[in-house]
Amino acid sequence: IRDYKVTGVQTCALPSSALGRADLLLKLGVFEKGLYIILSFIGINYGLHGIVYANVLGSLIILVPKYYLLKIVVGISFKDHFLNYWSIVSKCGIMWIVLYICSSYLEESSCYTLLFINIVIGSMTYLSLNLIFKDQIFEEILTKLKNPLNK
């Protein structure tokens, strides 16, 4: 059995199929798509926000069986997975707070202007947080951008 590094969302699919348990992956996929369809039909009654909330709820509901499957098949727990990504989650939370504060001042803007400003403020906030906390992945990206010819 090969060792697998926790690498994000694909971790839920890759190890289970690589270990010969594609049947569990298929059953989980059918359950997930069925759940999304049911929740989307419920969310349609409440408009676009209802659909968004239905998808978020579906993601939270499907999170439990995915990590249960990972723990059984591969031995990766939710705690191990979350500890690898706590910095990303915390930066996204800070970015959301900054966007919430900035959007409260821009309520009178048009829809497209507000979208553009939110994208710019959000990306600048996330990039500045990465520069402040000096993440390893961000450092690798910066070195590749500085030396594009060196491979």
Short mmCIF file of N, CA, C and O in Angstrom, two decimals, residues 48-99:
data_model
loop_
_atom_site.label_atom_id
_atom_site.label_comp_id
_atom_site.label_asym_id
_atom_site.label_seq_id
_atom_site.Cartn_x
_atom_site.Cartn_y
_atom_site.Cartn_z
N LEU A 48 -32.06 32.41 -6.11
CA LEU A 48 -30.63 32.14 -6.23
C LEU A 48 -29.98 31.88 -4.88
O LEU A 48 -29.16 30.97 -4.74
N HIS A 49 -30.36 32.65 -3.88
CA HIS A 49 -29.80 32.43 -2.55
C HIS A 49 -30.19 31.06 -2.01
O HIS A 49 -29.40 30.40 -1.32
N GLY A 50 -31.39 30.62 -2.30
CA GLY A 50 -31.82 29.30 -1.87
C GLY A 50 -30.99 28.19 -2.49
O GLY A 50 -30.65 27.21 -1.83
N ILE A 51 -30.64 28.35 -3.77
CA ILE A 51 -29.81 27.35 -4.44
C ILE A 51 -28.41 27.33 -3.84
O ILE A 51 -27.82 26.27 -3.62
N VAL A 52 -27.88 28.52 -3.57
CA VAL A 52 -26.54 28.60 -2.97
C VAL A 52 -26.54 27.95 -1.59
O VAL A 52 -25.66 27.14 -1.27
N TYR A 53 -27.52 28.28 -0.77
CA TYR A 53 -27.59 27.68 0.57
C TYR A 53 -27.83 26.17 0.49
O TYR A 53 -27.31 25.42 1.33
N ALA A 54 -28.59 25.72 -0.50
CA ALA A 54 -28.81 24.29 -0.66
C ALA A 54 -27.50 23.58 -1.00
O ALA A 54 -27.22 22.49 -0.48
N ASN A 55 -26.68 24.18 -1.86
CA ASN A 55 -25.39 23.57 -2.21
C ASN A 55 -24.43 23.56 -1.02
O ASN A 55 -23.68 22.60 -0.82
N VAL A 56 -24.44 24.64 -0.23
CA VAL A 56 -23.59 24.68 0.96
C VAL A 56 -24.03 23.60 1.95
O VAL A 56 -23.21 22.87 2.51
N LEU A 57 -25.35 23.49 2.15
CA LEU A 57 -25.86 22.47 3.06
C LEU A 57 -25.54 21.07 2.56
O LEU A 57 -25.14 20.20 3.33
N GLY A 58 -25.65 20.86 1.25
CA GLY A 58 -25.30 19.56 0.68
C GLY A 58 -23.83 19.24 0.88
O GLY A 58 -23.47 18.09 1.18
N SER A 59 -22.96 20.23 0.74
CA SER A 59 -21.53 20.01 0.95
C SER A 59 -21.23 19.65 2.40
O SER A 59 -20.40 18.79 2.68
N LEU A 60 -21.92 20.31 3.32
CA LEU A 60 -21.71 20.00 4.74
C LEU A 60 -22.24 18.62 5.10
O LEU A 60 -21.64 17.91 5.90
N ILE A 61 -23.37 18.23 4.51
CA ILE A 61 -23.94 16.91 4.79
C ILE A 61 -23.05 15.81 4.23
O ILE A 61 -22.80 14.80 4.88
N ILE A 62 -22.54 15.98 3.01
CA ILE A 62 -21.73 14.95 2.37
C ILE A 62 -20.33 14.87 2.96
O ILE A 62 -19.62 13.88 2.78
N LEU A 63 -19.93 15.90 3.72
CA LEU A 63 -18.61 15.90 4.34
C LEU A 63 -18.44 14.75 5.33
O LEU A 63 -17.38 14.13 5.39
N VAL A 64 -19.49 14.45 6.07
CA VAL A 64 -19.41 13.40 7.09
C VAL A 64 -19.16 12.03 6.46
O VAL A 64 -18.20 11.34 6.85
N PRO A 65 -19.93 11.58 5.45
CA PRO A 65 -19.62 10.26 4.87
C PRO A 65 -18.28 10.21 4.16
O PRO A 65 -17.62 9.16 4.16
N LYS A 66 -17.86 11.32 3.55
CA LYS A 66 -16.56 11.30 2.87
C LYS A 66 -15.42 11.07 3.85
O LYS A 66 -14.52 10.27 3.59
N TYR A 67 -15.45 11.76 4.96
CA TYR A 67 -14.36 11.58 5.92
C TYR A 67 -14.47 10.26 6.66
O TYR A 67 -13.46 9.69 7.08
N TYR A 68 -15.67 9.75 6.83
CA TYR A 68 -15.83 8.41 7.42
C TYR A 68 -15.22 7.38 6.48
O TYR A 68 -14.51 6.48 6.91
N LEU A 69 -15.47 7.54 5.18
CA LEU A 69 -14.90 6.63 4.19
C LEU A 69 -13.38 6.74 4.16
O LEU A 69 -12.67 5.75 4.09
N LEU A 70 -12.86 7.97 4.24
CA LEU A 70 -11.41 8.15 4.27
C LEU A 70 -10.78 7.50 5.49
O LEU A 70 -9.71 6.92 5.41
N LYS A 71 -11.46 7.62 6.62
CA LYS A 71 -10.90 7.04 7.84
C LYS A 71 -10.87 5.52 7.76
O LYS A 71 -9.91 4.89 8.19
N ILE A 72 -11.91 4.94 7.20
CA ILE A 72 -11.97 3.48 7.10
C ILE A 72 -10.97 2.94 6.08
O ILE A 72 -10.21 2.03 6.36
N VAL A 73 -10.96 3.52 4.89
CA VAL A 73 -10.17 2.97 3.79
C VAL A 73 -8.70 3.35 3.90
O VAL A 73 -7.82 2.52 3.75
N VAL A 74 -8.41 4.63 4.17
CA VAL A 74 -7.03 5.10 4.12
C VAL A 74 -6.46 5.36 5.51
O VAL A 74 -5.27 5.24 5.73
N GLY A 75 -7.30 5.75 6.46
CA GLY A 75 -6.82 6.04 7.80
C GLY A 75 -6.57 7.52 8.05
O GLY A 75 -5.84 7.88 8.96
N ILE A 76 -7.14 8.39 7.21
CA ILE A 76 -6.99 9.84 7.38
C ILE A 76 -8.22 10.35 8.11
O ILE A 76 -9.33 10.12 7.69
N SER A 77 -7.99 11.05 9.21
CA SER A 77 -9.12 11.59 9.95
C SER A 77 -9.38 13.03 9.56
O SER A 77 -8.55 13.68 8.93
N PHE A 78 -10.55 13.54 9.95
CA PHE A 78 -10.90 14.93 9.65
C PHE A 78 -9.93 15.87 10.34
O PHE A 78 -9.55 16.89 9.78
N LYS A 79 -9.51 15.53 11.54
CA LYS A 79 -8.59 16.39 12.28
C LYS A 79 -7.25 16.52 11.55
O LYS A 79 -6.72 17.62 11.41
N ASP A 80 -6.72 15.42 11.05
CA ASP A 80 -5.46 15.46 10.30
C ASP A 80 -5.60 16.30 9.04
O ASP A 80 -4.72 17.09 8.70
N HIS A 81 -6.71 16.12 8.36
CA HIS A 81 -6.95 16.86 7.12
C HIS A 81 -7.12 18.35 7.40
O HIS A 81 -6.59 19.19 6.69
N PHE A 82 -7.86 18.69 8.45
CA PHE A 82 -8.13 20.09 8.77
C PHE A 82 -6.87 20.80 9.25
O PHE A 82 -6.67 21.96 8.94
N LEU A 83 -6.02 20.10 10.01
CA LEU A 83 -4.80 20.74 10.50
C LEU A 83 -3.86 21.14 9.37
O LEU A 83 -3.10 22.10 9.51
N ASN A 84 -3.92 20.42 8.25
CA ASN A 84 -3.09 20.78 7.11
C ASN A 84 -3.58 22.06 6.43
O ASN A 84 -2.81 22.73 5.75
N TYR A 85 -4.86 22.38 6.60
CA TYR A 85 -5.45 23.51 5.88
C TYR A 85 -6.00 24.59 6.79
O TYR A 85 -6.77 25.42 6.34
N TRP A 86 -5.60 24.63 8.04
CA TRP A 86 -6.15 25.64 8.95
C TRP A 86 -5.75 27.03 8.54
O TRP A 86 -6.50 27.98 8.71
N SER A 87 -4.55 27.19 7.98
CA SER A 87 -4.11 28.54 7.58
C SER A 87 -4.94 29.06 6.42
O SER A 87 -5.30 30.23 6.38
N ILE A 88 -5.30 28.19 5.47
CA ILE A 88 -6.12 28.61 4.34
C ILE A 88 -7.52 28.98 4.82
O ILE A 88 -8.08 30.00 4.41
N VAL A 89 -8.07 28.18 5.72
CA VAL A 89 -9.40 28.46 6.25
C VAL A 89 -9.41 29.77 7.03
O VAL A 89 -10.33 30.59 6.89
N SER A 90 -8.39 30.00 7.84
CA SER A 90 -8.34 31.24 8.60
C SER A 90 -8.17 32.46 7.70
O SER A 90 -8.79 33.50 7.92
N LYS A 91 -7.37 32.34 6.64
CA LYS A 91 -7.21 33.45 5.70
C LYS A 91 -8.50 33.74 4.96
O LYS A 91 -8.84 34.90 4.72
N CYS A 92 -9.23 32.71 4.59
CA CYS A 92 -10.52 32.92 3.93
C CYS A 92 -11.50 33.59 4.88
O CYS A 92 -12.30 34.43 4.45
N GLY A 93 -11.45 33.23 6.16
CA GLY A 93 -12.32 33.89 7.13
C GLY A 93 -11.98 35.37 7.28
O GLY A 93 -12.88 36.22 7.33
N ILE A 94 -10.70 35.67 7.35
CA ILE A 94 -10.28 37.09 7.43
C ILE A 94 -10.69 37.83 6.17
O ILE A 94 -11.17 38.97 6.23
N MET A 95 -10.53 37.19 5.01
CA MET A 95 -10.91 37.82 3.75
C MET A 95 -12.42 38.08 3.73
O MET A 95 -12.87 39.13 3.27
N TRP A 96 -13.22 37.15 4.23
CA TRP A 96 -14.67 37.34 4.27
C TRP A 96 -15.03 38.51 5.17
O TRP A 96 -15.91 39.31 4.82
N ILE A 97 -14.35 38.64 6.31
CA ILE A 97 -14.63 39.77 7.22
C ILE A 97 -14.30 41.09 6.55
O ILE A 97 -15.06 42.05 6.61
N VAL A 98 -13.16 41.16 5.88
CA VAL A 98 -12.76 42.39 5.19
C VAL A 98 -13.77 42.73 4.08
O VAL A 98 -14.19 43.88 3.93
N LEU A 99 -14.19 41.72 3.32
CA LEU A 99 -15.17 41.96 2.26
C LEU A 99 -16.52 42.40 2.83
O LEU A 99 -17.19 43.26 2.25
#
